[in-house]
mmCIF file of C-alpha atoms and ligand atoms in Angstrom:
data_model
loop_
_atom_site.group_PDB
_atom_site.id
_atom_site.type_symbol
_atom_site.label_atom_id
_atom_site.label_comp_id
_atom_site.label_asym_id
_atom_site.label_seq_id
_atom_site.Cartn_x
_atom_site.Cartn_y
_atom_site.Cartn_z
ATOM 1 C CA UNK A 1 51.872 5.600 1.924
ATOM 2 C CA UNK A 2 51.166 3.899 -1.476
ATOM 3 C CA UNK A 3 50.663 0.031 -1.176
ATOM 4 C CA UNK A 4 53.279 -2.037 -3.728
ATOM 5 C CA UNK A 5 50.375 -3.526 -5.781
ATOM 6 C CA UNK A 6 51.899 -6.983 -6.677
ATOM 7 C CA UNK A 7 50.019 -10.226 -5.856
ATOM 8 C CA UNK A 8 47.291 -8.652 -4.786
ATOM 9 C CA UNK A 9 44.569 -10.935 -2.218
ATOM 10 C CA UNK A 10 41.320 -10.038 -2.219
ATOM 11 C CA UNK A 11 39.831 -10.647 1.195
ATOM 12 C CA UNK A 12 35.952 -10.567 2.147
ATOM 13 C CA UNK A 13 34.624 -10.475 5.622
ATOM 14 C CA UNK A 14 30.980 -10.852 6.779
ATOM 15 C CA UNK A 15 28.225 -12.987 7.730
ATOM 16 C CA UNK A 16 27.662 -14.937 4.627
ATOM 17 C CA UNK A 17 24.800 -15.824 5.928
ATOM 18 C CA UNK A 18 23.932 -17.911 3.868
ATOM 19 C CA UNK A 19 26.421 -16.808 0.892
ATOM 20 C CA UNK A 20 24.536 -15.427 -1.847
ATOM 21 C CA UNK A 21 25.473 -15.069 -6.149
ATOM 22 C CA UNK A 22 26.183 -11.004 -5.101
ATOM 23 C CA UNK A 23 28.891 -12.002 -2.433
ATOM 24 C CA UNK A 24 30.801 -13.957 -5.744
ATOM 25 C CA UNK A 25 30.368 -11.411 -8.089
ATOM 26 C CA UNK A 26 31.694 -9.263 -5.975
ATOM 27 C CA UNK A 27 34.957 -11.220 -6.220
ATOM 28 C CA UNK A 28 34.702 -11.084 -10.271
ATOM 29 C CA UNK A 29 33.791 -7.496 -10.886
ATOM 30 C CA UNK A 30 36.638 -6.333 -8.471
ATOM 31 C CA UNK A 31 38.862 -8.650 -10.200
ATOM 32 C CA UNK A 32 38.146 -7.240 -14.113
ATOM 33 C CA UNK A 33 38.163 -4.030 -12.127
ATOM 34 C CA UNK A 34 41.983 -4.243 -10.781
ATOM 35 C CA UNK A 35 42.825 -6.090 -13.880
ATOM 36 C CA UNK A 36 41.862 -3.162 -16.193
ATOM 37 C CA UNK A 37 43.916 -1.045 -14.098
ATOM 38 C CA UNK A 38 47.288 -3.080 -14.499
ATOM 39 C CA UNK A 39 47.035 -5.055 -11.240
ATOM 40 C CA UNK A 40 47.132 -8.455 -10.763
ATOM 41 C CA UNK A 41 44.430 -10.482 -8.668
ATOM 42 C CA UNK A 42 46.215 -13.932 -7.460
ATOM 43 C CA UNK A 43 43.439 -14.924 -5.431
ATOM 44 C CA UNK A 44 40.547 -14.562 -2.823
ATOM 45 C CA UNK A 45 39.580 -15.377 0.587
ATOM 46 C CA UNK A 46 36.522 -15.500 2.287
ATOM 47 C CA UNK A 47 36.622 -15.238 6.064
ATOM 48 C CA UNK A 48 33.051 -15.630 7.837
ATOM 49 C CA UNK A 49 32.697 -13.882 11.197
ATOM 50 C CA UNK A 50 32.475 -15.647 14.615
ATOM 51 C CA UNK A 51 29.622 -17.260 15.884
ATOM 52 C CA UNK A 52 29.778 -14.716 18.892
ATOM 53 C CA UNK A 53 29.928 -12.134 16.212
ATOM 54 C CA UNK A 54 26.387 -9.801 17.283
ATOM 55 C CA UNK A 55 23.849 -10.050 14.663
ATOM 56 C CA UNK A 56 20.159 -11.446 14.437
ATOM 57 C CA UNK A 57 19.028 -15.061 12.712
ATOM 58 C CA UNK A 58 23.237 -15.893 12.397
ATOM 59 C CA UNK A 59 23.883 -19.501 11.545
ATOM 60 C CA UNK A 60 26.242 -21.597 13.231
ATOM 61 C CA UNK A 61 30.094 -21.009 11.808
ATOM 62 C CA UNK A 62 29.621 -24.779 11.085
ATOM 63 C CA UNK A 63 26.673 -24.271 8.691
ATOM 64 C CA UNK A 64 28.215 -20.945 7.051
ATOM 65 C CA UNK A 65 31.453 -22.606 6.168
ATOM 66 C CA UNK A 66 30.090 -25.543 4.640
ATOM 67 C CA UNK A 67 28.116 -23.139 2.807
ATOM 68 C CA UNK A 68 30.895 -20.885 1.017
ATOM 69 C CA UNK A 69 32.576 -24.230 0.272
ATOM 70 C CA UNK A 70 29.551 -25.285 -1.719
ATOM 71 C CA UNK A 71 29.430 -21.550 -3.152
ATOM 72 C CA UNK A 72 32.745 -21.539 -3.647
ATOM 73 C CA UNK A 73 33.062 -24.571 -6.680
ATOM 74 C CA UNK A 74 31.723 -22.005 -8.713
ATOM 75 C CA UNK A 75 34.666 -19.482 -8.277
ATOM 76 C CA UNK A 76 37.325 -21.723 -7.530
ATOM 77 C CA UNK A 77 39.992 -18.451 -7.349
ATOM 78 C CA UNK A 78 38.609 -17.773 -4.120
ATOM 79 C CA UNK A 79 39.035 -20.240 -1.119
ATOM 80 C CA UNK A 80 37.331 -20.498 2.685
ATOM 81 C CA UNK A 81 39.754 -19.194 5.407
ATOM 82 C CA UNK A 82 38.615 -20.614 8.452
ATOM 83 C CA UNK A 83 40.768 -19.056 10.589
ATOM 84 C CA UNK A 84 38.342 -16.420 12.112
ATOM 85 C CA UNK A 85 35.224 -18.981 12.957
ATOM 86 C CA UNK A 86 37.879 -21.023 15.039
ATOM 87 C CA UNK A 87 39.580 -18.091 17.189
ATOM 88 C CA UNK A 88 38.110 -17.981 20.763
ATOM 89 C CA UNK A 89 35.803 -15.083 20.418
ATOM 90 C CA UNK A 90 35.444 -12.356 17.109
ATOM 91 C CA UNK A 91 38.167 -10.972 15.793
ATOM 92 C CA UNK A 92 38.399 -7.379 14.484
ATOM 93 C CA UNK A 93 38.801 -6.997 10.905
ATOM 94 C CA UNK A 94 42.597 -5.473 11.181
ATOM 95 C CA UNK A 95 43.604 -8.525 12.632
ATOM 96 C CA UNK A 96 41.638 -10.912 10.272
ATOM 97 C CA UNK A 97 43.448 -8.630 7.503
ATOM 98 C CA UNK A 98 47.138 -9.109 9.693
ATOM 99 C CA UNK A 99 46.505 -12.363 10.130
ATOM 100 C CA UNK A 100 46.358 -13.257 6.585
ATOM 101 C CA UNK A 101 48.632 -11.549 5.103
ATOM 102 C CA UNK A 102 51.573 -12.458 7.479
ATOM 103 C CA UNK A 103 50.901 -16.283 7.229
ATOM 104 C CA UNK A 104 50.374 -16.138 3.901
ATOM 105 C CA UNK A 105 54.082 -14.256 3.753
ATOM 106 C CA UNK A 106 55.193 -16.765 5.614
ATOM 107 C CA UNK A 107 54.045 -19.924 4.003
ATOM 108 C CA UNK A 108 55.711 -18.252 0.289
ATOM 109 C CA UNK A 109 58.879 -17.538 2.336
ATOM 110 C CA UNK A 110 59.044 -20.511 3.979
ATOM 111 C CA UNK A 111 58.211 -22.289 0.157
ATOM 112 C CA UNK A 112 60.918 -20.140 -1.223
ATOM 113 C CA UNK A 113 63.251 -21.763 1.372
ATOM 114 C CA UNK A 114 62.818 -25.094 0.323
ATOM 115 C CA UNK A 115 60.498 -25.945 3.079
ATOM 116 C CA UNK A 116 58.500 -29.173 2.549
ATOM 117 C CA UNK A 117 56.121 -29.002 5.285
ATOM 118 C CA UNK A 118 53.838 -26.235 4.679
ATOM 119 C CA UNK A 119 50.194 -26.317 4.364
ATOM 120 C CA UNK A 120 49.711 -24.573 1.230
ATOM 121 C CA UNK A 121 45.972 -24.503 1.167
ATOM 122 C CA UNK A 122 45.263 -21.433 1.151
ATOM 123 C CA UNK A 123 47.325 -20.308 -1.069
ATOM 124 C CA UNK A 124 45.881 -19.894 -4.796
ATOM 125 C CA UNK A 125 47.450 -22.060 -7.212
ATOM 126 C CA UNK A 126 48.594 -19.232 -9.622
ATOM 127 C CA UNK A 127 50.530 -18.265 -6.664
ATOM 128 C CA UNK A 128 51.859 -21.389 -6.273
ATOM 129 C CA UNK A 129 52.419 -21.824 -9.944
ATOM 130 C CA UNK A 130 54.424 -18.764 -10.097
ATOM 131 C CA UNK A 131 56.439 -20.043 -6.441
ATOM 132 C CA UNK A 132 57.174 -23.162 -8.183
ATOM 133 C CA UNK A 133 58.974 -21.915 -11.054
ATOM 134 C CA UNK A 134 60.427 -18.388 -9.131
ATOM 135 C CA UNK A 135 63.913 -17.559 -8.255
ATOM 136 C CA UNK A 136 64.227 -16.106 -4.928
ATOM 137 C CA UNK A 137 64.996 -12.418 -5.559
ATOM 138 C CA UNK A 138 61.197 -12.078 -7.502
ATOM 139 C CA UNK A 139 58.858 -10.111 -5.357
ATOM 140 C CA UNK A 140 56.292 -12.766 -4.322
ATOM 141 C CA UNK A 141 54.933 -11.170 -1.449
ATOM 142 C CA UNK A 142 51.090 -10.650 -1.169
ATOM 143 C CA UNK A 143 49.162 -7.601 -0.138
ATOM 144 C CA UNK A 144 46.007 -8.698 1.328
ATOM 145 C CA UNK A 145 43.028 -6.136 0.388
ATOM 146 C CA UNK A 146 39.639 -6.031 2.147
ATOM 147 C CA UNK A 147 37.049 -6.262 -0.700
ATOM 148 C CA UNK A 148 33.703 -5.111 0.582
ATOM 149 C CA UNK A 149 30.711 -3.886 -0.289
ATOM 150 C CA UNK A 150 29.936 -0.060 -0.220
ATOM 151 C CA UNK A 151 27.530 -0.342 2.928
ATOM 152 C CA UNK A 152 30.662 -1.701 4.672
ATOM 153 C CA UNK A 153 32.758 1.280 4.353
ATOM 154 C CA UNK A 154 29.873 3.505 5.213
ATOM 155 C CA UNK A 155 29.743 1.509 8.356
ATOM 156 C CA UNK A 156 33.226 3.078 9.774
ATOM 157 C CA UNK A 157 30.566 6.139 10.032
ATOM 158 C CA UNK A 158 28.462 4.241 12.750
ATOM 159 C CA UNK A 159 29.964 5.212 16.600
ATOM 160 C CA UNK A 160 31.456 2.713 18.776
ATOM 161 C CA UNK A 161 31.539 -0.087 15.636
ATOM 162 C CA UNK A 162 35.327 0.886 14.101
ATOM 163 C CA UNK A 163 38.009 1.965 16.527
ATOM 164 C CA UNK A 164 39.506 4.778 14.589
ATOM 165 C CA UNK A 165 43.498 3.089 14.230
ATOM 166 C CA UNK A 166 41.601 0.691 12.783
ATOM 167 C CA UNK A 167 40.252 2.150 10.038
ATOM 168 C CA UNK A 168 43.632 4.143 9.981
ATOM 169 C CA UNK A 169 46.101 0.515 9.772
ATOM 170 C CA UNK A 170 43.088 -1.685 7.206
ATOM 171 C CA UNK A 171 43.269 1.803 4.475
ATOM 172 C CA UNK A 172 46.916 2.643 5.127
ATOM 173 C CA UNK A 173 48.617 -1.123 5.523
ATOM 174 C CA UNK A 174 46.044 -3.313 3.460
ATOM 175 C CA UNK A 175 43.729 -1.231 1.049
ATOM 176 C CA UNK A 176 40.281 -1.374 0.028
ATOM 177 C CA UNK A 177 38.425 -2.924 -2.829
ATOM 178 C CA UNK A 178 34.679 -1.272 -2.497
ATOM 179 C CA UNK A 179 31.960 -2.308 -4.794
ATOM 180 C CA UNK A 180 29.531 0.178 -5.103
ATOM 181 C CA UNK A 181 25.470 -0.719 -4.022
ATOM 182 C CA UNK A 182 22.934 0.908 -4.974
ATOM 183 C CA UNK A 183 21.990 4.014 -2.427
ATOM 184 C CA UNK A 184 25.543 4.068 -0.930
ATOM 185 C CA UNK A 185 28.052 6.761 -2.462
ATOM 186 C CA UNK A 186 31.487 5.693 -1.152
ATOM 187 C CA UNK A 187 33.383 8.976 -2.998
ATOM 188 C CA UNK A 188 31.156 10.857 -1.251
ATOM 189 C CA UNK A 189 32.208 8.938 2.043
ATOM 190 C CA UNK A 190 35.478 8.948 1.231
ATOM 191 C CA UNK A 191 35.528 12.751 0.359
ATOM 192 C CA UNK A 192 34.072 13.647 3.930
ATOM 193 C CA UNK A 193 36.654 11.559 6.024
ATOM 194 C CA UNK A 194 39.933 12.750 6.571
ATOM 195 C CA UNK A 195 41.807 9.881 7.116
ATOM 196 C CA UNK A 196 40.034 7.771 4.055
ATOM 197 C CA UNK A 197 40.836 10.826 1.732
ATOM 198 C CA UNK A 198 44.846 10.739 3.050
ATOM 199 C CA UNK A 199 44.904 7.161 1.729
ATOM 200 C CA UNK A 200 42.618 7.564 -0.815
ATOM 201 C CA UNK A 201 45.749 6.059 -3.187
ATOM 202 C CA UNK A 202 45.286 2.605 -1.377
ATOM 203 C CA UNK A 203 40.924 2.531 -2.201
ATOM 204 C CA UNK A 204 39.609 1.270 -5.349
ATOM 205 C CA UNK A 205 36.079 1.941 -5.934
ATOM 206 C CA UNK A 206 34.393 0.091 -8.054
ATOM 207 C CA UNK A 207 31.236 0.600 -9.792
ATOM 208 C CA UNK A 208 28.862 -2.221 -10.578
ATOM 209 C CA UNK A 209 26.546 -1.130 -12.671
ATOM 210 C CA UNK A 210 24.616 -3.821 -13.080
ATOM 211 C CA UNK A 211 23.550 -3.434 -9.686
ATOM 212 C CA UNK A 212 22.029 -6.204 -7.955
ATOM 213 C CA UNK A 213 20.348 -5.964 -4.525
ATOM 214 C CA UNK A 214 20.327 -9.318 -3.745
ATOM 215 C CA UNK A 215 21.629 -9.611 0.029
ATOM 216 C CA UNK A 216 21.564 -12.254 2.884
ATOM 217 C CA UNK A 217 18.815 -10.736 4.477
ATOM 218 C CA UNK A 218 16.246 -11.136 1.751
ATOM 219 C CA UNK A 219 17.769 -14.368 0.996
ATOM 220 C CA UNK A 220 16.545 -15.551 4.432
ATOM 221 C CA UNK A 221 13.398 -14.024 4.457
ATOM 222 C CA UNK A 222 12.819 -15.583 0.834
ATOM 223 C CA UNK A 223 13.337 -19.138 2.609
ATOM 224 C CA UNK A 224 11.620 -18.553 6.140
ATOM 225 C CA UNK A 225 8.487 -18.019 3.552
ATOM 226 C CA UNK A 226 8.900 -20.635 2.265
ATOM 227 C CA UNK A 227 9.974 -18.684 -1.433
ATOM 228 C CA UNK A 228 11.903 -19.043 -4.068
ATOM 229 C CA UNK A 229 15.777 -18.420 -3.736
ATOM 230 C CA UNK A 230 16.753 -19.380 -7.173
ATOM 231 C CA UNK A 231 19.115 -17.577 -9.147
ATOM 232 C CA UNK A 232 20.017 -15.906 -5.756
ATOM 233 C CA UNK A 233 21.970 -18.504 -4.424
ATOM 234 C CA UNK A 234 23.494 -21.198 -5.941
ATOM 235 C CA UNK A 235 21.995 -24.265 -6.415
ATOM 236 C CA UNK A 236 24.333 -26.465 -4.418
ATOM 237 C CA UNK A 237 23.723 -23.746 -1.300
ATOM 238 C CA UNK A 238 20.111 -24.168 -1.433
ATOM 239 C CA UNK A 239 20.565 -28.135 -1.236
ATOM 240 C CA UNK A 240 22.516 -27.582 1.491
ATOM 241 C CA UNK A 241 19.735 -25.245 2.916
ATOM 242 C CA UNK A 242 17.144 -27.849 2.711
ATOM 243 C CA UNK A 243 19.125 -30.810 3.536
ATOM 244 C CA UNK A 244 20.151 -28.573 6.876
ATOM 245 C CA UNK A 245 16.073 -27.023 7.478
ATOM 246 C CA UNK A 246 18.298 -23.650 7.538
ATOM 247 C CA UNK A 247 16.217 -20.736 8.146
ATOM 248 C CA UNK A 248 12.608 -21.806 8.354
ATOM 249 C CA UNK A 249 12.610 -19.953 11.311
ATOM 250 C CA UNK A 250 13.010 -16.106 11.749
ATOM 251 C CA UNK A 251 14.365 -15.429 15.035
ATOM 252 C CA UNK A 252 12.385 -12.847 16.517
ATOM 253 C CA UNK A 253 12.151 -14.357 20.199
ATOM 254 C CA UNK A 254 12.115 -10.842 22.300
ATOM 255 C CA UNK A 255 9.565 -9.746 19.929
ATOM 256 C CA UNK A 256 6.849 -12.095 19.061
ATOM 257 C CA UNK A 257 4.105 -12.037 20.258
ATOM 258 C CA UNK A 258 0.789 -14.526 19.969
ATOM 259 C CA UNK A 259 -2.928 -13.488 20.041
ATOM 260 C CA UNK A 260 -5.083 -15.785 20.420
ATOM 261 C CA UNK A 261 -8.272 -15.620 18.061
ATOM 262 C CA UNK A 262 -10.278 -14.958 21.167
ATOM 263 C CA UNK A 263 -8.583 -12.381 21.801
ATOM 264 C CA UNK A 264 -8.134 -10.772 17.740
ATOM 265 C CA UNK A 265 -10.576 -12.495 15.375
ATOM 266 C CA UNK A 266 -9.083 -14.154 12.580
ATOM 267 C CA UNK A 267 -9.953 -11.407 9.813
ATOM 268 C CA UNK A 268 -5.744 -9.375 10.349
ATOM 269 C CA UNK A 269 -7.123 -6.682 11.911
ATOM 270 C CA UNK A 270 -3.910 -4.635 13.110
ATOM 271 C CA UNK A 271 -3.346 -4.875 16.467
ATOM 272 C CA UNK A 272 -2.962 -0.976 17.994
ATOM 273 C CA UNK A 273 0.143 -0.556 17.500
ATOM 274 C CA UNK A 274 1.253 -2.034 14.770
ATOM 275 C CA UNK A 275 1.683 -0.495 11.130
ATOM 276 C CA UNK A 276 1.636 -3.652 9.038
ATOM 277 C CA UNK A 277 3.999 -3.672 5.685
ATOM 278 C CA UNK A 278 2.361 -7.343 5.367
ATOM 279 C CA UNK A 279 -0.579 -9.195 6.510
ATOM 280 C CA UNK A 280 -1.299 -12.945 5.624
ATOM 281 C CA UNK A 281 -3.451 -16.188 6.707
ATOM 282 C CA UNK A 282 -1.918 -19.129 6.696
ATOM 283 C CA UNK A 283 -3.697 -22.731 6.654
ATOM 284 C CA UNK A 284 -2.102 -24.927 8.373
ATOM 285 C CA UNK A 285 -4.357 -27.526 9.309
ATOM 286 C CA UNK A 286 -2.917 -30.474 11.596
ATOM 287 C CA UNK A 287 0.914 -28.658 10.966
ATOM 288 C CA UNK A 288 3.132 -27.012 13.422
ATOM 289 C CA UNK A 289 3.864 -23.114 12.799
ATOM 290 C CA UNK A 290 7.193 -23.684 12.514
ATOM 291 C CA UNK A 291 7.987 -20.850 9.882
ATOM 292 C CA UNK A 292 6.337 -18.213 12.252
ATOM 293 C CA UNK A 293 7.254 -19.830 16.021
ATOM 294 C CA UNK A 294 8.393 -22.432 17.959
ATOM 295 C CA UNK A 295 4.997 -23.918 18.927
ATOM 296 C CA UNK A 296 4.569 -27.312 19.969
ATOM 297 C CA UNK A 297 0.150 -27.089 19.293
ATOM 298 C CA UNK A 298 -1.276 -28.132 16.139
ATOM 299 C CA UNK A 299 -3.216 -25.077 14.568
ATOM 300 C CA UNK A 300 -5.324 -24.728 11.448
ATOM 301 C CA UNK A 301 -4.833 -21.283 10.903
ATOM 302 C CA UNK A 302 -2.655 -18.628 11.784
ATOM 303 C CA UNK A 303 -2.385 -15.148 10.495
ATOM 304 C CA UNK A 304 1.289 -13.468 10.486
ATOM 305 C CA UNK A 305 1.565 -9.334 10.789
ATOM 306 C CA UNK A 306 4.786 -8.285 10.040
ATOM 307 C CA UNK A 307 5.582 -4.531 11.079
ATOM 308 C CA UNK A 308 7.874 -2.040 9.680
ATOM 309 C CA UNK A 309 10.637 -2.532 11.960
ATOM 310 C CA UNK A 310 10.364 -6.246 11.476
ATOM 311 C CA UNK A 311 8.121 -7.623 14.466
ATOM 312 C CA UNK A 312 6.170 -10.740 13.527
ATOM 313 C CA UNK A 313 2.693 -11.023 15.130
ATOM 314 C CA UNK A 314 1.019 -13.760 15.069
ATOM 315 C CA UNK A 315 -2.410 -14.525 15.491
ATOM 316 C CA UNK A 316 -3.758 -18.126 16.301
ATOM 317 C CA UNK A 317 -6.758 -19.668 15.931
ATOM 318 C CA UNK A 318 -6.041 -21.952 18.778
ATOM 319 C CA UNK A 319 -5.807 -20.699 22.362
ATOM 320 C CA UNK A 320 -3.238 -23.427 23.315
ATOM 321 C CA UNK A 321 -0.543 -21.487 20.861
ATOM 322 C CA UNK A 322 0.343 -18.937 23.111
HETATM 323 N N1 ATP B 1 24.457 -6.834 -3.261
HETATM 324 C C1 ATP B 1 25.688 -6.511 -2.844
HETATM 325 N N2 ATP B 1 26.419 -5.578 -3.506
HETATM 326 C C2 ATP B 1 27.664 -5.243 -3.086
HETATM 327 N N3 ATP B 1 28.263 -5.783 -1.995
HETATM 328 C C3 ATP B 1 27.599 -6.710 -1.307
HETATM 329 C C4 ATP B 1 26.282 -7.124 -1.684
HETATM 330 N N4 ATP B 1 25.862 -8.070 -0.788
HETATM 331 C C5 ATP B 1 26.856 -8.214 0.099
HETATM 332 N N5 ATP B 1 27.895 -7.403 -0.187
HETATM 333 C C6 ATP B 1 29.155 -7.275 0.559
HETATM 334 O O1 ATP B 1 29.587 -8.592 0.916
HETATM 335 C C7 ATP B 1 30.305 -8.542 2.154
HETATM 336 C C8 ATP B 1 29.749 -9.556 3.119
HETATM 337 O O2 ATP B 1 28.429 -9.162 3.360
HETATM 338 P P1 ATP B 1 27.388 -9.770 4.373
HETATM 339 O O3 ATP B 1 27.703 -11.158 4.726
HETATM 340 O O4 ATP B 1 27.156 -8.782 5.426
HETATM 341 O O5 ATP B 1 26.185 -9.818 3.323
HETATM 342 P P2 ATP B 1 24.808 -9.052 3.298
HETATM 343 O O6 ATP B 1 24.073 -9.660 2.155
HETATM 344 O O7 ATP B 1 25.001 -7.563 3.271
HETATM 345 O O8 ATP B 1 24.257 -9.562 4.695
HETATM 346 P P3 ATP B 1 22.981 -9.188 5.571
HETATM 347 O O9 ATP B 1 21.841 -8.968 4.634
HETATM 348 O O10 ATP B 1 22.830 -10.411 6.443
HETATM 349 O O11 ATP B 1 23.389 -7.948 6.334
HETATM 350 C C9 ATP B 1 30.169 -7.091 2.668
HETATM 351 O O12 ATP B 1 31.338 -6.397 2.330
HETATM 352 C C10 ATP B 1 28.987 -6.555 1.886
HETATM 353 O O13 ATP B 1 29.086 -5.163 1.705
HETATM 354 N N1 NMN B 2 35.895 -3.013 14.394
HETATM 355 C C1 NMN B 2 35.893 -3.913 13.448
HETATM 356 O O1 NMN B 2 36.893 -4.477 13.061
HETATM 357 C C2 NMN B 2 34.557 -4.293 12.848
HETATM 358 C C3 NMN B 2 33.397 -3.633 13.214
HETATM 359 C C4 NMN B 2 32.197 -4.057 12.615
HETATM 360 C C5 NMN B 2 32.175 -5.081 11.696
HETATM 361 N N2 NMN B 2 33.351 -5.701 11.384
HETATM 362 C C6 NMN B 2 33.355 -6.827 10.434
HETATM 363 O O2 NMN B 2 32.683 -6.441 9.261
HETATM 364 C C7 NMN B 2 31.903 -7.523 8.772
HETATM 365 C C8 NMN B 2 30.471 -7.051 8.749
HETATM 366 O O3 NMN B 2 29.647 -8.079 8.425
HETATM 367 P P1 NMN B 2 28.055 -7.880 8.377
HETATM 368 O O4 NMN B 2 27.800 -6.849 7.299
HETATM 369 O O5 NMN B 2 27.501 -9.227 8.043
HETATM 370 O O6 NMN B 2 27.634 -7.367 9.727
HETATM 371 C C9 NMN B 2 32.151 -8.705 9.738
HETATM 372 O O7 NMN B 2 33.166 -9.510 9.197
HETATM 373 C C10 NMN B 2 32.639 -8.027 10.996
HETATM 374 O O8 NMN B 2 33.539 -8.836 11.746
HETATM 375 C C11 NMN B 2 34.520 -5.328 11.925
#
């Protein structure tokens, strides 16, 4: 039941969308983390979900790559699988974890047999170090871990999402890395589930407690206003941002709606039903409302209502908007 620590892979699903400083942190504090307890890190992974993978304002796989590689010269222990992004559809996260750790098994093995042609790059170099100089009989097979945040564990809670083996085969065959974010209690979760509390052995929590909210999310919402992301990304991603007009949009197609100032005079007053968490004008004289929808009319101003739940309403001072 107890995972044979050695050469130890940490492996990080999601969106990365777009990576953020918090998604390679994650990588060091879980790394100290294991350290501290006696176990050796060789390397990471980062594998970005599918493009068919269901969630709102998701970047093309293209895009997301490019932008972990860019993330990634930072933290050059960790390397971009793209194995997922090029499958034919999304891939659940057992697999991703089988996947990974049987080719990387079988790239050492077949390195350890004198094989020349094998694509080693995704292997980390300590790894490869260590290969290099190993006799056969040294145990240099990897265990691949799932690193996550805490509000990824919690999600085996939400029905329909995990298929129970599932979580069963990633806690017993791989293991868990969980970093801890703030308002998730993953002992807690772990106490209440049966089958995380049989393998609790094979799940490291770890605390970060210098706890920092940043997340993809905000990130984008940061950039669709047009705001600062500095210090929340690095520097090279936000180039690539700009260069790539990533996220200037906020894709809220099946719920935007347009009011024309006939219609609501320019002043924000909240439509009926709408509870507002933000209300602004925007001038935007001779410009397209790009950051707020796709509108092919010149406007001068617009004012943006954005609700609780995240609908964007927009009211135009120009009929020809809507
Ligand atoms: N601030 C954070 N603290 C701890 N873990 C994090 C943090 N941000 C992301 N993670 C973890 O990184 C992994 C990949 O996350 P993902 O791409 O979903 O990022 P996200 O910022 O949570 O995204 P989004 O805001 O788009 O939902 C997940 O395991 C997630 O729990
Ligand atoms: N059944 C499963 O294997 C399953 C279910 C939900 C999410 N996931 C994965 O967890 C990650 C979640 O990412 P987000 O937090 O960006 O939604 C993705 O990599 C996704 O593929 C896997």
């Amino acid at each position: 039941m107890f995972l044979d620590n050695k050469n130890i892979i940490l492996l990080s699903t999601g969106s990365f969308n777009p990576p953020t400083n918090m998604h390679l942190r994650m990588f060091e504090i879980a790394r100290d983390h294991l350290n501290r307890l006696g176990l050796t890190i060789c390397g990471g992974l980062i594998s970005p979900t599918h493009d068919s993978y269901k969630k709102k304002d998701l970047a093309p796989s293209l895009h997301r790559c490019a932008m972990i590689e860019q993330a990634l010269v930072a933290l050059p222990w960790v390397k971009l699988s793209d194995w997922e992004v090029k499958q034919n559809g999304w891939t659940r996260t057992r697999q991703v974890l089988q996947y990974h750790q049987n080719h990387l098994n079988m790239i050492i093995t077949s390195r350890l047999n004198g094989s020349i042609k094998v694509d080693t790059s995704l292997l980390p170099v300590q790894l490869i170090e260590n290969l290099n100089v190993s006799d056969s009989n040294q145990n240099t097979a990897v265990n691949v871990r799932l690193l996550c945040g805490a509000d990824l564990l919690e999600s085996f809670a939400v029905p329909g999402l995990w298929n129970d083996d599932d979580i069963e085969a990633i806690v017993r065959d791989y293991g868990l890395v969980v970093v801890s974010r703030s308002g998730s209690n993953p002992h807690k979760f772990i106490y209440e589930s049966n089958v995380l509390t049989k393998y609790m052995a094979n799940i490291i929590v770890v605390t970060e407690w210098i706890t920092n909210e940043v997340s993809s999310t905000k990130v984008r919402r940061a950039l669709s206003r047009n705001e600062s992301v500095k210090f929340l990304i690095s520097e090279l991603v936000e180039s690539y941002i700009k260069e790539h007009g990533l996220y200037e949009t906020l894709n809220h197609d099946n719920t935007l709606k347009i009011y024309p100032m006939d219609d609501k005079k320019l002043n924000i007053d909240e439509p009926d039903n709408l509870h507002c968490t933000e209300k602004r004008v925007i001038n935007c004289k001779n410009s397209k409302v790009r950051n707020v929808a796709e509108s092919k009319e010149n406007c001068s101003k617009v004012a943006i209502l954005v609700s609780e739940n995240g609908i964007i309403e927009v009211i135009s001072d120009m009929e020809t908007m809507v």
